[in-house]
Coordinates of C-alpha atoms and ligand atoms in Angstrom, one line a residue:
M1 CA 129.8 143.4 64.1
R2 CA 127.0 142.3 66.3
R3 CA 127.1 140.7 69.7
G4 CA 124.7 138.1 71.1
I5 CA 124.9 135.1 73.4
A6 CA 127.5 132.4 72.6
V7 CA 125.5 129.2 72.7
S8 CA 127.6 126.7 70.8
P9 CA 131.4 127.0 70.6
G10 CA 133.7 127.2 67.6
V11 CA 134.2 129.5 64.6
A12 CA 132.3 129.2 61.3
I13 CA 132.3 131.2 58.1
G14 CA 129.7 130.8 55.4
T15 CA 127.0 132.3 53.2
A16 CA 124.0 133.7 55.1
Y17 CA 120.7 131.9 54.5
V18 CA 117.9 133.9 56.0
V19 CA 115.1 131.6 56.8
H20 CA 112.0 133.7 57.1
E21 CA 112.7 137.2 56.3
I22 CA 109.1 137.8 55.0
F23 CA 107.8 137.9 58.5
V24 CA 110.3 140.5 59.7
N25 CA 109.5 143.0 56.9
P26 CA 106.0 142.1 55.8
D27 CA 105.4 143.2 52.3
T28 CA 103.1 146.2 51.9
K29 CA 103.3 146.5 48.1
R30 CA 100.0 146.3 46.1
L31 CA 100.1 144.3 42.9
E32 CA 99.3 145.8 39.5
D33 CA 96.5 144.0 37.6
S34 CA 99.1 142.7 35.2
E35 CA 101.0 141.1 38.1
V36 CA 98.3 139.0 39.6
T37 CA 98.6 135.9 37.4
A38 CA 102.4 135.8 37.9
E39 CA 101.9 136.2 41.7
L40 CA 99.4 133.2 41.7
A41 CA 102.0 131.2 39.8
N42 CA 104.7 132.2 42.3
Y43 CA 102.4 130.9 45.1
E44 CA 101.8 127.6 43.2
Y45 CA 105.5 127.2 42.6
A46 CA 106.2 127.6 46.3
R47 CA 103.4 125.2 47.2
D48 CA 104.8 122.5 44.8
K49 CA 108.3 123.0 46.1
A50 CA 107.3 122.9 49.7
T51 CA 105.2 119.7 49.1
A52 CA 108.0 118.0 47.3
E53 CA 110.4 119.0 50.1
L54 CA 108.1 117.7 52.8
R55 CA 107.6 114.5 51.0
A56 CA 111.3 114.0 50.7
L57 CA 111.8 114.8 54.3
E58 CA 109.1 112.4 55.3
I59 CA 110.7 109.5 53.4
K60 CA 114.1 110.3 54.6
V61 CA 113.1 110.7 58.3
E62 CA 110.9 107.6 58.1
S63 CA 113.8 105.4 56.9
Q64 CA 116.5 107.0 59.0
V65 CA 114.7 107.8 62.2
G66 CA 111.3 106.2 62.3
H67 CA 107.6 106.4 61.4
D68 CA 106.6 108.5 64.4
E69 CA 109.2 111.2 63.8
A70 CA 108.2 111.3 60.1
S71 CA 104.6 111.9 60.9
I72 CA 105.1 115.7 61.5
F73 CA 105.9 116.0 57.8
T74 CA 102.8 114.0 56.8
V75 CA 100.7 116.5 58.8
H76 CA 102.4 119.4 57.1
Q77 CA 101.6 118.1 53.7
A78 CA 98.0 117.8 54.7
I79 CA 98.0 121.4 55.7
L80 CA 99.3 122.4 52.3
R81 CA 96.5 120.5 50.6
D82 CA 93.9 122.1 52.8
A83 CA 91.5 124.0 50.6
A84 CA 90.6 126.7 53.1
F85 CA 94.3 127.5 53.5
T86 CA 95.0 127.9 49.8
N87 CA 91.7 129.6 48.9
K88 CA 92.3 132.4 51.4
I89 CA 95.8 133.1 49.9
R90 CA 94.4 133.0 46.4
S91 CA 91.5 135.3 47.2
W92 CA 93.8 137.9 48.9
I93 CA 96.1 137.9 45.9
V94 CA 93.3 138.3 43.4
D95 CA 90.8 140.4 45.3
E96 CA 93.0 142.5 47.4
R97 CA 96.1 142.6 45.2
M98 CA 98.4 141.4 48.0
T99 CA 101.7 139.8 47.3
S100 CA 101.9 136.1 48.4
P101 CA 104.3 136.8 51.2
A102 CA 102.0 139.5 52.5
A103 CA 99.0 137.1 52.2
L104 CA 100.9 134.4 54.1
H105 CA 101.8 136.9 56.8
R106 CA 98.1 137.8 57.1
L107 CA 97.1 134.2 57.3
L108 CA 99.5 133.5 60.0
G109 CA 98.1 136.5 62.0
E110 CA 94.6 135.1 61.5
Y111 CA 95.5 131.6 62.7
T112 CA 97.3 133.0 65.7
Q113 CA 94.2 135.1 66.6
L114 CA 91.9 132.1 66.2
F115 CA 94.2 130.1 68.3
T116 CA 93.6 132.4 71.2
R117 CA 89.8 132.6 70.7
T118 CA 88.5 129.4 69.3
N119 CA 87.4 126.2 70.9
D120 CA 88.2 124.3 67.7
E121 CA 90.6 121.6 68.9
Y122 CA 91.9 121.0 65.4
L123 CA 93.0 124.6 64.9
K124 CA 94.5 124.8 68.3
E125 CA 96.6 121.7 67.9
R126 CA 97.7 122.7 64.5
L127 CA 98.8 126.2 65.1
N128 CA 102.5 125.3 65.4
D129 CA 102.3 123.1 62.4
V130 CA 100.5 125.8 60.4
R131 CA 103.2 128.3 61.4
D132 CA 105.9 126.0 60.3
V133 CA 104.3 125.4 57.0
I134 CA 103.8 129.1 56.3
I135 CA 107.4 129.8 57.1
R136 CA 108.5 127.0 54.7
L137 CA 106.2 128.4 52.0
G138 CA 107.6 131.8 52.6
S139 CA 111.2 130.6 52.1
F140 CA 110.2 129.2 48.7
L141 CA 108.4 132.4 47.8
S142 CA 111.4 134.5 48.2
D143 CA 113.2 131.9 46.0
A144 CA 110.4 132.3 43.4
V145 CA 110.9 136.0 43.3
N146 CA 114.6 135.9 43.6
P147 CA 116.1 132.4 43.2
K148 CA 118.4 131.7 46.0
T149 CA 118.8 128.0 45.8
E150 CA 122.3 128.4 44.4
Y151 CA 123.4 129.4 47.9
L152 CA 122.2 126.1 49.3
D153 CA 125.3 124.2 48.1
G154 CA 127.9 126.3 49.9
P155 CA 128.8 126.3 53.6
L156 CA 125.8 128.1 55.1
I157 CA 125.1 130.1 58.1
V158 CA 121.4 129.8 58.9
V159 CA 120.0 133.1 60.1
T160 CA 116.5 132.9 61.7
D161 CA 114.3 134.3 64.4
E162 CA 114.2 131.0 66.2
L163 CA 114.8 127.5 65.0
L164 CA 111.6 125.5 64.5
P165 CA 111.5 121.8 65.1
S166 CA 111.1 120.9 61.4
Q167 CA 113.9 123.2 60.4
A168 CA 116.2 121.6 63.0
V169 CA 115.5 118.1 61.5
A170 CA 116.1 119.5 58.0
L171 CA 119.4 120.9 59.0
G172 CA 120.9 117.5 58.4
E173 CA 120.1 117.9 54.7
I174 CA 122.3 120.9 53.9
D175 CA 125.8 122.0 54.7
V176 CA 125.1 124.2 57.7
R177 CA 128.2 125.5 59.4
G178 CA 126.7 127.9 61.8
I179 CA 123.4 129.2 63.3
V180 CA 122.5 132.7 64.2
T181 CA 119.1 133.4 65.9
Q182 CA 117.4 136.5 66.9
A183 CA 115.6 134.9 69.9
G184 CA 116.8 132.2 72.2
S185 CA 119.5 131.6 74.7
Q186 CA 122.0 129.0 76.0
T187 CA 119.3 126.4 76.7
S188 CA 116.8 127.1 74.0
H189 CA 115.9 124.5 71.4
A190 CA 118.1 126.0 68.7
A191 CA 121.1 126.0 71.1
I192 CA 120.7 122.4 72.1
I193 CA 120.4 121.3 68.5
A194 CA 123.4 123.3 67.4
R195 CA 125.5 121.9 70.2
S196 CA 124.4 118.3 69.6
R197 CA 125.6 118.7 66.0
G198 CA 128.8 120.5 67.0
I199 CA 127.8 123.6 65.0
P200 CA 128.9 127.0 66.3
A201 CA 125.9 129.2 67.2
V202 CA 125.1 132.6 68.5
S203 CA 121.6 133.5 69.8
G204 CA 119.8 136.6 71.0
I205 CA 121.1 139.0 68.3
K206 CA 118.3 141.6 68.2
G207 CA 117.4 142.9 64.7
V208 CA 119.9 140.6 62.9
L209 CA 117.2 139.6 60.4
R210 CA 116.9 143.2 59.3
R211 CA 120.7 143.5 58.8
V212 CA 121.5 140.3 57.0
N213 CA 120.5 139.3 53.5
T214 CA 120.8 135.8 52.0
G215 CA 124.1 135.7 50.2
D216 CA 126.0 137.9 52.6
T217 CA 129.2 136.4 54.1
I218 CA 128.9 135.8 57.8
V219 CA 131.3 134.9 60.5
V220 CA 129.9 133.2 63.6
D221 CA 132.2 133.2 66.6
G222 CA 130.6 130.9 69.1
R223 CA 133.3 131.5 71.7
D224 CA 132.3 135.0 72.7
G225 CA 129.0 135.3 70.8
H226 CA 129.8 137.7 68.1
V227 CA 128.8 137.8 64.5
E228 CA 130.4 139.7 61.6
I229 CA 128.4 140.5 58.5
N230 CA 130.5 141.0 55.3
P231 CA 133.8 141.3 57.2
N232 CA 136.8 143.1 55.6
P233 CA 139.5 140.9 54.0
E234 CA 141.9 141.0 56.9
S235 CA 139.3 140.0 59.4
L236 CA 138.0 137.3 57.1
A237 CA 141.5 135.9 56.7
A238 CA 142.0 135.8 60.5
F239 CA 138.7 134.0 61.0
R240 CA 139.5 131.5 58.2
K241 CA 142.6 130.5 60.1
L242 CA 140.6 130.1 63.3
E243 CA 137.9 128.1 61.5
R244 CA 140.6 125.7 60.2
E245 CA 142.0 125.3 63.7
F246 CA 138.5 124.6 64.9
F247 CA 138.1 121.8 62.4
D248 CA 141.5 120.4 63.0
L249 CA 140.8 120.4 66.7
K250 CA 137.5 118.6 66.3
D251 CA 139.1 115.9 64.1
H252 CA 142.0 115.5 66.5
L253 CA 139.7 115.2 69.5
A254 CA 137.4 112.7 67.8
E255 CA 140.4 110.3 67.7
N256 CA 140.3 109.9 71.5
R257 CA 136.8 108.3 71.1
D258 CA 137.9 104.8 72.4
H259 CA 140.1 106.1 75.2
P260 CA 138.7 105.9 78.7
A261 CA 137.7 109.2 80.4
V262 CA 140.2 109.7 83.2
T263 CA 141.7 112.7 84.9
A264 CA 145.4 113.6 84.9
D265 CA 145.6 111.9 88.3
G266 CA 143.9 108.7 87.1
I267 CA 140.4 109.1 88.5
S268 CA 137.8 107.5 86.2
L269 CA 134.9 109.7 85.0
K270 CA 131.6 108.7 83.4
L271 CA 131.0 110.9 80.3
Q272 CA 127.5 110.3 79.0
A273 CA 125.3 111.8 76.3
N274 CA 122.0 113.7 76.3
I275 CA 119.8 112.5 73.4
N276 CA 116.4 113.3 72.0
L277 CA 116.0 110.9 69.1
L278 CA 117.5 107.7 67.6
P279 CA 120.2 109.4 65.5
D280 CA 121.5 111.1 68.6
A281 CA 122.1 107.7 70.2
K282 CA 124.3 106.8 67.2
A283 CA 126.1 110.2 67.6
A284 CA 126.7 109.3 71.2
V285 CA 128.4 106.0 70.1
A286 CA 130.4 107.9 67.5
M287 CA 131.6 110.5 70.1
G288 CA 132.7 107.9 72.6
A289 CA 130.0 108.4 75.3
S290 CA 129.8 105.6 77.9
G291 CA 126.0 105.7 78.0
I292 CA 123.0 108.0 77.8
G293 CA 122.6 110.1 80.9
L294 CA 119.4 111.8 79.6
Y295 CA 117.0 110.5 77.0
R296 CA 114.3 113.2 76.6
T297 CA 111.2 111.2 75.7
E298 CA 109.1 114.3 74.8
Y299 CA 110.4 114.3 71.3
L300 CA 108.5 111.1 70.7
Y301 CA 105.3 112.8 71.8
L302 CA 106.1 116.0 70.0
T303 CA 106.4 114.2 66.7
H304 CA 103.3 112.0 67.2
P305 CA 99.8 113.0 66.3
D306 CA 98.3 111.6 69.5
V307 CA 99.4 109.8 72.7
P308 CA 101.7 106.9 71.6
D309 CA 100.5 103.6 73.0
E310 CA 102.4 101.3 75.3
D311 CA 103.7 99.1 72.5
E312 CA 104.8 102.0 70.3
Q313 CA 106.7 103.5 73.3
Y314 CA 108.2 100.2 74.2
E315 CA 109.5 99.7 70.6
T316 CA 110.9 103.2 70.5
Y317 CA 112.6 103.0 73.8
R318 CA 114.0 99.5 73.1
S319 CA 115.5 100.7 69.7
I320 CA 117.1 103.6 71.5
V321 CA 118.6 101.3 74.2
E322 CA 119.8 98.9 71.5
A323 CA 121.5 101.8 69.6
S324 CA 123.1 103.4 72.7
P325 CA 126.6 103.0 74.0
N326 CA 126.8 99.9 76.2
N327 CA 122.9 99.7 76.1
N328 CA 123.0 102.1 79.0
V329 CA 120.2 104.6 79.1
T330 CA 118.5 106.9 81.6
I331 CA 115.0 107.4 80.3
R332 CA 113.3 110.6 81.5
T333 CA 109.5 110.6 81.6
L334 CA 107.6 113.2 79.6
D335 CA 108.8 116.7 80.4
I336 CA 106.3 118.8 78.5
G337 CA 105.1 122.3 79.3
G338 CA 107.3 125.4 79.7
D339 CA 108.8 125.9 76.2
K340 CA 107.3 122.7 74.7
T341 CA 103.5 122.1 74.4
I342 CA 101.3 119.3 73.2
A343 CA 97.7 120.2 72.5
Y344 CA 96.4 116.6 72.8
L345 CA 97.4 116.6 76.4
G346 CA 95.1 119.5 77.1
Q347 CA 97.7 122.3 76.9
N348 CA 95.5 124.5 74.8
H349 CA 95.8 127.8 76.4
Q350 CA 98.9 129.8 77.2
E351 CA 99.6 130.0 80.9
A352 CA 100.8 133.2 82.4
N353 CA 103.9 131.5 83.8
P354 CA 104.4 128.3 81.8
F355 CA 107.7 127.4 83.3
M356 CA 106.2 127.6 86.8
G357 CA 103.0 126.1 85.8
W358 CA 101.6 122.9 84.5
R359 CA 104.7 121.1 83.2
S360 CA 106.5 117.8 83.6
I361 CA 105.3 115.4 86.3
R362 CA 102.7 118.0 87.4
L363 CA 101.0 117.5 84.0
S364 CA 101.7 113.7 83.9
F365 CA 100.0 113.2 87.3
E366 CA 96.8 114.6 85.9
H367 CA 96.9 112.2 83.0
P368 CA 97.4 109.0 85.0
E369 CA 96.3 106.8 82.0
F370 CA 99.1 108.0 79.8
F371 CA 101.6 108.4 82.6
N372 CA 101.1 104.8 83.7
T373 CA 101.4 103.7 80.1
Q374 CA 104.8 105.4 79.8
I375 CA 106.0 104.0 83.1
R376 CA 105.0 100.5 82.0
A377 CA 106.7 100.9 78.6
I378 CA 110.0 101.9 80.4
V379 CA 109.8 99.1 82.9
R380 CA 109.2 96.6 80.1
V381 CA 112.3 97.7 78.3
A382 CA 114.4 97.8 81.4
S383 CA 113.4 94.2 82.2
E384 CA 115.0 93.0 79.0
F385 CA 118.5 94.4 79.6
P386 CA 121.0 93.6 82.4
D387 CA 120.3 95.0 85.8
G388 CA 120.9 98.7 86.1
N389 CA 121.4 99.4 82.4
V390 CA 118.1 101.1 81.9
R391 CA 117.0 103.7 84.5
M392 CA 113.9 105.7 84.9
M393 CA 114.1 109.4 85.9
F394 CA 111.4 111.9 86.8
P395 CA 111.7 115.6 85.8
M396 CA 110.8 118.6 88.0
V397 CA 110.5 116.8 91.2
T398 CA 109.6 119.4 93.9
T399 CA 108.3 117.6 97.0
V400 CA 108.7 114.4 99.0
E401 CA 105.0 113.6 98.4
E402 CA 105.6 113.6 94.7
I403 CA 108.4 111.0 95.0
R404 CA 106.2 108.8 97.1
K405 CA 103.5 109.0 94.6
L406 CA 105.9 108.3 91.7
K407 CA 107.3 105.2 93.4
S408 CA 103.8 103.8 94.0
M409 CA 103.0 104.3 90.4
V410 CA 106.2 102.4 89.5
R411 CA 105.1 99.6 91.9
R412 CA 101.7 99.5 90.2
A413 CA 103.4 99.2 86.8
Y414 CA 105.3 96.0 88.0
K415 CA 102.1 94.5 89.3
S416 CA 100.0 95.3 86.2
L417 CA 102.7 93.9 83.9
N418 CA 103.0 90.8 86.0
N419 CA 99.3 90.3 85.9
R420 CA 99.6 90.3 82.1
G421 CA 102.2 87.6 82.4
I422 CA 105.1 89.9 81.6
K423 CA 108.2 89.3 83.9
T424 CA 109.7 92.5 85.3
K425 CA 112.9 93.5 87.1
E426 CA 113.2 96.4 89.5
L427 CA 114.9 99.3 87.8
P428 CA 116.7 102.2 89.4
V429 CA 114.4 105.2 89.8
G430 CA 115.9 108.6 90.1
M431 CA 114.9 112.3 90.3
M432 CA 116.0 115.3 88.3
L433 CA 117.0 118.1 90.6
E434 CA 115.8 121.2 88.9
V435 CA 113.7 123.0 91.5
P436 CA 115.3 125.1 94.3
A437 CA 112.9 123.5 96.8
A438 CA 114.3 120.1 96.0
A439 CA 117.8 121.4 96.4
V440 CA 116.9 122.7 99.8
S441 CA 115.3 119.5 101.0
I442 CA 117.6 117.1 99.2
D443 CA 118.5 115.3 102.4
S444 CA 115.0 114.1 103.0
M445 CA 114.6 113.0 99.4
L446 CA 117.8 110.9 99.0
D447 CA 116.5 108.0 101.1
L448 CA 113.6 107.6 98.7
I449 CA 115.4 107.5 95.4
D450 CA 118.3 105.5 93.7
F451 CA 120.0 108.4 91.9
V452 CA 120.0 112.1 91.3
S453 CA 120.5 114.0 88.0
I454 CA 120.9 117.7 88.3
G455 CA 119.1 119.5 85.5
S456 CA 121.1 122.7 85.7
N457 CA 119.3 124.4 82.8
D458 CA 116.1 124.6 84.8
L459 CA 117.8 124.8 88.2
V460 CA 119.7 127.9 87.2
Q461 CA 116.6 129.6 85.7
Y462 CA 114.6 128.9 88.9
L463 CA 117.3 129.9 91.2
M464 CA 118.0 133.2 89.4
A465 CA 114.3 133.8 88.6
A466 CA 115.5 134.4 85.0
D467 CA 113.8 132.7 82.1
R468 CA 116.2 130.4 80.2
D469 CA 114.8 131.4 76.8
N470 CA 114.7 135.2 77.3
P471 CA 117.8 137.0 76.0
K472 CA 116.8 140.1 78.1
V473 CA 117.7 138.2 81.3
A474 CA 120.5 136.0 79.9
H475 CA 123.0 138.0 82.0
L476 CA 121.2 136.6 85.1
C477 CA 120.6 133.0 83.9
Q478 CA 124.2 132.0 84.4
P479 CA 125.4 128.6 85.6
L480 CA 128.6 130.2 86.9
A481 CA 126.8 132.6 89.2
P482 CA 128.1 132.3 92.7
P483 CA 124.7 131.3 94.3
V484 CA 124.3 128.6 91.7
L485 CA 127.7 127.2 92.4
L486 CA 127.0 127.2 96.1
V487 CA 123.8 125.2 95.6
L488 CA 125.5 122.8 93.2
K489 CA 128.3 122.2 95.7
N490 CA 125.8 121.5 98.5
V491 CA 123.7 119.1 96.4
I492 CA 126.7 117.2 95.0
G493 CA 128.1 117.0 98.6
A494 CA 124.8 115.7 100.0
C495 CA 124.5 113.0 97.3
I496 CA 128.1 111.8 97.9
E497 CA 127.6 111.7 101.6
A498 CA 124.4 109.6 101.2
N499 CA 126.2 107.4 98.7
K500 CA 123.8 108.1 95.9
P501 CA 125.1 108.4 92.3
V502 CA 124.8 112.0 91.1
T503 CA 125.1 113.4 87.6
V504 CA 124.8 116.8 86.0
C505 CA 122.9 116.6 82.8
G506 CA 122.3 120.3 82.1
E507 CA 124.2 122.0 79.3
M508 CA 126.9 123.3 81.7
A509 CA 128.3 119.8 82.1
G510 CA 129.8 120.0 78.6
T511 CA 131.4 123.4 79.0
P512 CA 135.1 123.5 80.0
K513 CA 134.8 126.1 82.9
A514 CA 131.8 124.4 84.6
F515 CA 133.2 120.9 84.0
I516 CA 136.4 121.8 86.0
L517 CA 134.3 123.2 88.8
L518 CA 131.9 120.3 89.0
M519 CA 134.7 117.8 89.0
G520 CA 136.4 119.8 91.8
M521 CA 133.1 119.6 93.8
G522 CA 133.3 115.8 93.6
L523 CA 131.1 115.1 90.6
R524 CA 132.2 112.0 88.6
R525 CA 129.3 111.6 86.2
F526 CA 128.5 114.1 83.5
S527 CA 125.9 114.0 80.7
M528 CA 126.2 116.4 77.8
S529 CA 125.5 116.9 74.1
P530 CA 127.4 114.1 72.3
A531 CA 129.5 116.7 70.4
F532 CA 131.1 117.9 73.6
I533 CA 132.4 114.5 74.8
P534 CA 135.7 114.5 73.0
S535 CA 136.8 117.9 74.2
I536 CA 135.7 117.2 77.8
K537 CA 137.5 113.9 77.7
Q538 CA 140.6 115.7 76.5
L539 CA 140.3 118.4 79.2
A540 CA 139.8 115.8 81.9
S541 CA 143.1 114.2 80.9
Q542 CA 144.9 117.5 81.4
I543 CA 143.7 118.3 84.9
S544 CA 143.9 116.5 88.2
V545 CA 141.1 116.2 90.7
H546 CA 143.4 117.8 93.3
D547 CA 143.9 120.9 91.1
A548 CA 140.2 121.1 90.4
Q549 CA 139.5 121.1 94.1
Q550 CA 141.9 124.0 94.6
I551 CA 140.2 125.9 91.9
V552 CA 136.8 125.3 93.5
Q553 CA 138.2 126.6 96.8
S554 CA 139.3 129.9 95.1
V555 CA 136.1 130.3 93.1
M556 CA 133.8 129.9 96.1
K557 CA 135.4 133.0 97.5
L558 CA 134.4 135.1 94.5
K559 CA 131.4 137.3 94.7
T560 CA 130.3 137.9 91.1
T561 CA 129.6 135.9 87.9
S562 CA 132.0 137.9 85.9
Q563 CA 134.8 137.3 88.4
V564 CA 134.1 133.6 88.2
K565 CA 134.2 133.7 84.4
K566 CA 137.4 135.7 84.2
F567 CA 139.1 133.5 86.8
M568 CA 138.0 130.3 85.0
A569 CA 139.1 131.7 81.6
R570 CA 142.6 132.2 83.0
Q571 CA 142.6 128.6 84.4
I572 CA 141.6 127.2 81.0
E573 CA 144.3 129.1 79.3
Q574 CA 146.9 127.6 81.6
I575 CA 145.5 124.1 81.9
A576 CA 144.3 123.5 78.4
P577 CA 145.5 126.2 75.9
N578 CA 144.7 123.7 73.2
L579 CA 141.0 123.9 74.0
V580 CA 140.5 127.6 74.3
L581 CA 138.8 127.6 70.9
L582 CA 136.1 125.3 72.4
D583 CA 135.4 127.4 75.4
T584 CA 132.5 129.8 75.6
I585 CA 132.3 132.9 77.8
Ligands
PEP601 C1 117.8 120.7 82.5 O1 116.8 121.3 82.9 O2 119.0 120.9 82.9 C2 117.6 119.5 81.6 C3 118.7 118.7 81.3 O3 116.4 119.3 81.1 P1 115.8 120.1 79.9 O4 116.9 120.9 79.3 O5 115.2 119.1 79.0 O6 114.8 120.9 80.6
MG602 MG1 114.9 120.5 82.7

């Protein structure tokens, strides 16, 4: 049994599928002369399989999601065709008698080193793509040596170091029931993807890749973050029962899709969804969201080979709004930097403190040409829908000066579109509250903006000075920490007092314990992974605002995170014993 961080609730059992084991235990074996030809054939086999898989993904993503999102797979195929790439692998196999996984490992090392030294823009931009391609090749190489594709049919638990963007997209292809990662935490990319698909997941299990082999039976318990490898029959039977209950509960909750979100004492709530790409908008409809509280536009940029132009952005945003519940969408401008980088925007060297560095609007301000383009595209879309349906939101706002500057950019966008003969409507403009400085000076900011959305994923990491992606400090990066709750209560109170709509769109909004507390603090708008909406709707119907307020009063007297968690776990057991399976610690 191993313990990590519970990042997506529920219980799942399946066959382990280890994604890139070759990089954990690089192969040191030297080939015999007689093995060289077969090893070259292995490599060609893997290359053909990877090419075919990428082509299939490209076609599928293009038809189901869009051309821009499919372009990542076009780029990956080009890397596979690249002569320098393949010649190096071949020569190491032939001249140095390396196995192909070892050659790939060496190639990855070379590219990574080049990335830090070279001025070659092409290499810099492509490092992430090259890495992704090498890992994909590696997974087929282990198949070539020891065919594992028979496992791909069954219910699978993906075990990996971290989930790469292309792997996340490809998850839709296979029957993945659970995810276990070595790196990552509550708010890492893998966690957000797992939650948006309703897949139980555990992150931050050190050394798990060395202990699990493809084909092992694995239990993922996303309630308390533990993973069992090849459990004994009694334990397996107990988990099968829990897994069945988890499925039944999900099916049952999905039935309340068309019911309104109201508390036990009849107060209406807005339960909205966080989305990244078009299919998520459809999931939001399927799960009964009333709108989109956070559309992360960076995924359009991340899957695009260069800056998407105004028309492309306009088309993408419009199709998202059209597909979204009630055509209601809060579009967030580019939030790049921190854990996500785009080389074509000049993020070519690693910063010492990327989360505190050149990210979000700080980066956008230095690229006024593309920032203005994005603002114009959003204004154009908003002007085509009823007033207030489409809102624009800026991430990482830190100072009043920034808000003034942003607003003047929005005004310029109206003007420039009008000059081109395009009619515009004023759209609501809001800020994400993610930086402690903004929480402290919220009163002087509220006059300038139309709404606030609290990005608790970042707010918590900045308040606690604990990186949201680093499992070593995950015990500090806790949304239920007393200082975090105090700040949230103050900010929500300030917004209510100033009559400004306020939402929480960080991951905590969709977790039962935090939901109750936020509701008790006066919050009525929540935005979360679509998969959480049915359970939160159910929970809301079982608790009154009055009771939630009492709970907040008691919790605000507690001094430690673990006291808050224990107290809230007892509350959930009493208020919603039917939902305990969906709670995380
Ligand atoms: C947040 O910080 O809470 C948030 C919703 O934004 P992101 O997770 O995209 O940083
Ligand atoms: Mg954020």
